[in-house]
Amino acid sequence: MKRIAIEIDFAKYKLVKLPREDAERLLQALTEILGKKPNDIQETLRYIRNFDEFFDYMRKKFKDYLAPPHRADDYIRGEAIVDKVKLLKENNEKYVVIVFDRRIKEDVISRALEQLGYEVEIKKVF
């Protein structure tokens, strides 16, 4: 079984680093668990599916993260899932770092990761 850590920072944002394919599968599993597919997840899936184009865009604009568009009422209703995304290439492998909104509970993310065959560890990074 593969191991993965959900890192929780001091502002209570949850961060997960996954291979590109697993990141896409994680977001799909989350939509099934939550029973909804908000715009930020759809936009994040678009970033992941078009990895090379958005990776090049990030490099050209000197950006570390891409933030999917949110409306103010998404935050008010608690429907924001993905706060921002980072696309990485390491040793010819493609990785995605997903930073989840602070209102998403780590047990929901953990359950989705376990469906993908990961053994989950929760780390508090302060």
PDB file of C-alpha atoms in Angstrom:
ATOM      1  CA  MET A   1       0.000   0.000   0.000  1.00  0.00           C
ATOM      2  CA  LYS A   2       1.296   3.454  -0.905  1.00  0.00           C
ATOM      3  CA  ARG A   3       1.722   6.016   1.855  1.00  0.00           C
ATOM      4  CA  ILE A   4       0.768   9.661   1.620  1.00  0.00           C
ATOM      5  CA  ALA A   5       0.645  12.569   4.034  1.00  0.00           C
ATOM      6  CA  ILE A   6      -2.046  15.198   4.325  1.00  0.00           C
ATOM      7  CA  GLU A   7      -0.183  18.239   5.580  1.00  0.00           C
ATOM      8  CA  ILE A   8      -2.143  20.787   7.603  1.00  0.00           C
ATOM      9  CA  ASP A   9      -0.523  24.202   7.857  1.00  0.00           C
ATOM     10  CA  PHE A  10      -0.943  26.816  10.590  1.00  0.00           C
ATOM     11  CA  ALA A  11      -3.925  28.381   8.754  1.00  0.00           C
ATOM     12  CA  LYS A  12      -5.646  24.946   8.595  1.00  0.00           C
ATOM     13  CA  TYR A  13      -5.270  24.513   4.828  1.00  0.00           C
ATOM     14  CA  LYS A  14      -4.789  20.885   3.803  1.00  0.00           C
ATOM     15  CA  LEU A  15      -2.089  20.020   1.272  1.00  0.00           C
ATOM     16  CA  VAL A  16      -1.565  16.806  -0.696  1.00  0.00           C
ATOM     17  CA  LYS A  17       1.150  16.011  -3.265  1.00  0.00           C
ATOM     18  CA  LEU A  18       0.242  13.281  -5.763  1.00  0.00           C
ATOM     19  CA  PRO A  19       1.219  11.969  -9.186  1.00  0.00           C
ATOM     20  CA  ARG A  20      -0.854  13.649 -11.909  1.00  0.00           C
ATOM     21  CA  GLU A  21      -3.100  10.640 -12.582  1.00  0.00           C
ATOM     22  CA  ASP A  22      -3.850  10.093  -8.900  1.00  0.00           C
ATOM     23  CA  ALA A  23      -4.632  13.790  -8.408  1.00  0.00           C
ATOM     24  CA  GLU A  24      -7.313  13.542 -11.071  1.00  0.00           C
ATOM     25  CA  ARG A  25      -8.705  10.374  -9.500  1.00  0.00           C
ATOM     26  CA  LEU A  26      -8.681  12.039  -6.045  1.00  0.00           C
ATOM     27  CA  LEU A  27     -10.817  14.946  -7.243  1.00  0.00           C
ATOM     28  CA  GLN A  28     -13.246  12.552  -8.898  1.00  0.00           C
ATOM     29  CA  ALA A  29     -13.485  10.513  -5.677  1.00  0.00           C
ATOM     30  CA  LEU A  30     -14.116  13.706  -3.694  1.00  0.00           C
ATOM     31  CA  THR A  31     -16.993  14.680  -5.985  1.00  0.00           C
ATOM     32  CA  GLU A  32     -18.559  11.268  -5.363  1.00  0.00           C
ATOM     33  CA  ILE A  33     -18.122  11.526  -1.587  1.00  0.00           C
ATOM     34  CA  LEU A  34     -19.406  15.108  -1.417  1.00  0.00           C
ATOM     35  CA  GLY A  35     -22.196  14.505  -3.930  1.00  0.00           C
ATOM     36  CA  LYS A  36     -21.403  17.684  -5.861  1.00  0.00           C
ATOM     37  CA  LYS A  37     -18.943  18.952  -8.456  1.00  0.00           C
ATOM     38  CA  PRO A  38     -18.228  22.632  -7.759  1.00  0.00           C
ATOM     39  CA  ASN A  39     -16.640  24.899 -10.358  1.00  0.00           C
ATOM     40  CA  ASP A  40     -13.271  24.938  -8.599  1.00  0.00           C
ATOM     41  CA  ILE A  41     -12.954  21.153  -8.913  1.00  0.00           C
ATOM     42  CA  GLN A  42     -13.929  21.295 -12.582  1.00  0.00           C
ATOM     43  CA  GLU A  43     -11.337  24.002 -13.218  1.00  0.00           C
ATOM     44  CA  THR A  44      -8.661  22.093 -11.274  1.00  0.00           C
ATOM     45  CA  LEU A  45      -9.398  18.991 -13.348  1.00  0.00           C
ATOM     46  CA  ARG A  46      -8.880  21.131 -16.454  1.00  0.00           C
ATOM     47  CA  TYR A  47      -5.462  22.230 -15.128  1.00  0.00           C
ATOM     48  CA  ILE A  48      -4.481  18.619 -14.467  1.00  0.00           C
ATOM     49  CA  ARG A  49      -5.752  17.245 -17.795  1.00  0.00           C
ATOM     50  CA  ASN A  50      -3.883  20.004 -19.670  1.00  0.00           C
ATOM     51  CA  PHE A  51      -0.833  19.728 -17.426  1.00  0.00           C
ATOM     52  CA  ASP A  52       1.879  20.749 -19.914  1.00  0.00           C
ATOM     53  CA  GLU A  53       0.090  23.883 -21.109  1.00  0.00           C
ATOM     54  CA  PHE A  54      -0.641  25.131 -17.587  1.00  0.00           C
ATOM     55  CA  PHE A  55       2.850  24.163 -16.363  1.00  0.00           C
ATOM     56  CA  ASP A  56       4.350  26.311 -19.137  1.00  0.00           C
ATOM     57  CA  TYR A  57       1.943  29.130 -18.264  1.00  0.00           C
ATOM     58  CA  MET A  58       3.044  29.001 -14.610  1.00  0.00           C
ATOM     59  CA  ARG A  59       6.705  29.200 -15.603  1.00  0.00           C
ATOM     60  CA  LYS A  60       6.174  32.079 -18.049  1.00  0.00           C
ATOM     61  CA  LYS A  61       4.225  34.110 -15.484  1.00  0.00           C
ATOM     62  CA  PHE A  62       6.587  33.192 -12.591  1.00  0.00           C
ATOM     63  CA  LYS A  63       3.718  31.728 -10.597  1.00  0.00           C
ATOM     64  CA  ASP A  64       4.086  29.081  -7.929  1.00  0.00           C
ATOM     65  CA  TYR A  65       0.385  28.237  -7.764  1.00  0.00           C
ATOM     66  CA  LEU A  66      -2.726  28.432  -9.915  1.00  0.00           C
ATOM     67  CA  ALA A  67      -5.897  29.452  -8.125  1.00  0.00           C
ATOM     68  CA  PRO A  68      -9.150  28.226  -9.640  1.00  0.00           C
ATOM     69  CA  PRO A  69     -11.730  31.007  -9.859  1.00  0.00           C
ATOM     70  CA  HIS A  70     -14.089  31.332  -6.910  1.00  0.00           C
ATOM     71  CA  ARG A  71     -17.100  33.501  -6.342  1.00  0.00           C
ATOM     72  CA  ALA A  72     -17.648  35.139  -2.976  1.00  0.00           C
ATOM     73  CA  ASP A  73     -20.853  33.180  -2.438  1.00  0.00           C
ATOM     74  CA  ASP A  74     -18.913  29.897  -2.882  1.00  0.00           C
ATOM     75  CA  TYR A  75     -16.969  30.800   0.252  1.00  0.00           C
ATOM     76  CA  ILE A  76     -20.071  31.980   2.100  1.00  0.00           C
ATOM     77  CA  ARG A  77     -21.928  28.720   1.356  1.00  0.00           C
ATOM     78  CA  GLY A  78     -18.840  26.654   2.151  1.00  0.00           C
ATOM     79  CA  GLU A  79     -18.647  25.202  -1.352  1.00  0.00           C
ATOM     80  CA  ALA A  80     -15.024  26.087  -2.056  1.00  0.00           C
ATOM     81  CA  ILE A  81     -13.032  22.853  -2.150  1.00  0.00           C
ATOM     82  CA  VAL A  82      -9.709  23.613  -3.886  1.00  0.00           C
ATOM     83  CA  ASP A  83      -7.877  26.760  -2.822  1.00  0.00           C
ATOM     84  CA  LYS A  84      -4.919  26.485  -5.203  1.00  0.00           C
ATOM     85  CA  VAL A  85      -2.877  24.027  -7.253  1.00  0.00           C
ATOM     86  CA  LYS A  86       0.810  23.638  -8.002  1.00  0.00           C
ATOM     87  CA  LEU A  87       2.064  21.669 -11.006  1.00  0.00           C
ATOM     88  CA  LEU A  88       5.522  20.101 -10.680  1.00  0.00           C
ATOM     89  CA  LYS A  89       7.911  18.062 -12.785  1.00  0.00           C
ATOM     90  CA  GLU A  90      10.456  15.983 -10.870  1.00  0.00           C
ATOM     91  CA  ASN A  91      12.693  13.398 -12.569  1.00  0.00           C
ATOM     92  CA  ASN A  92      10.456  13.361 -15.670  1.00  0.00           C
ATOM     93  CA  GLU A  93       7.424  12.630 -13.477  1.00  0.00           C
ATOM     94  CA  LYS A  94       4.422  14.958 -13.246  1.00  0.00           C
ATOM     95  CA  TYR A  95       3.082  15.821  -9.799  1.00  0.00           C
ATOM     96  CA  VAL A  96       0.232  17.961  -8.548  1.00  0.00           C
ATOM     97  CA  VAL A  97       0.101  19.685  -5.179  1.00  0.00           C
ATOM     98  CA  ILE A  98      -3.505  20.392  -4.215  1.00  0.00           C
ATOM     99  CA  VAL A  99      -4.175  22.873  -1.421  1.00  0.00           C
ATOM    100  CA  PHE A 100      -7.693  22.341  -0.097  1.00  0.00           C
ATOM    101  CA  ASP A 101      -9.826  25.007   1.526  1.00  0.00           C
ATOM    102  CA  ARG A 102      -9.620  25.093   5.300  1.00  0.00           C
ATOM    103  CA  ARG A 103     -13.289  24.082   5.730  1.00  0.00           C
ATOM    104  CA  ILE A 104     -12.784  20.684   4.081  1.00  0.00           C
ATOM    105  CA  LYS A 105     -12.328  18.102   6.797  1.00  0.00           C
ATOM    106  CA  GLU A 106      -9.246  15.932   6.607  1.00  0.00           C
ATOM    107  CA  ASP A 107     -11.319  12.779   7.107  1.00  0.00           C
ATOM    108  CA  VAL A 108     -13.115  13.454   3.792  1.00  0.00           C
ATOM    109  CA  ILE A 109      -9.789  13.815   1.970  1.00  0.00           C
ATOM    110  CA  SER A 110      -8.460  10.793   3.836  1.00  0.00           C
ATOM    111  CA  ARG A 111     -11.457   8.663   2.826  1.00  0.00           C
ATOM    112  CA  ALA A 112     -10.998   9.612  -0.838  1.00  0.00           C
ATOM    113  CA  LEU A 113      -7.274   8.781  -0.697  1.00  0.00           C
ATOM    114  CA  GLU A 114      -7.997   5.426   0.931  1.00  0.00           C
ATOM    115  CA  GLN A 115     -10.360   4.626  -1.961  1.00  0.00           C
ATOM    116  CA  LEU A 116      -7.343   5.140  -4.252  1.00  0.00           C
ATOM    117  CA  GLY A 117      -5.283   2.651  -2.245  1.00  0.00           C
ATOM    118  CA  TYR A 118      -3.244   5.036  -0.096  1.00  0.00           C
ATOM    119  CA  GLU A 119      -2.400   4.670   3.555  1.00  0.00           C
ATOM    120  CA  VAL A 120      -2.945   8.157   4.939  1.00  0.00           C
ATOM    121  CA  GLU A 121      -0.907   9.983   7.562  1.00  0.00           C
ATOM    122  CA  ILE A 122      -1.933  13.410   8.853  1.00  0.00           C
ATOM    123  CA  LYS A 123       0.893  15.851   9.559  1.00  0.00           C
ATOM    124  CA  LYS A 124       0.504  19.202  11.231  1.00  0.00           C
ATOM    125  CA  VAL A 125       3.113  21.574   9.828  1.00  0.00           C
ATOM    126  CA  PHE A 126       3.386  24.640  12.048  1.00  0.00           C
TER     127      PHE A 126
END
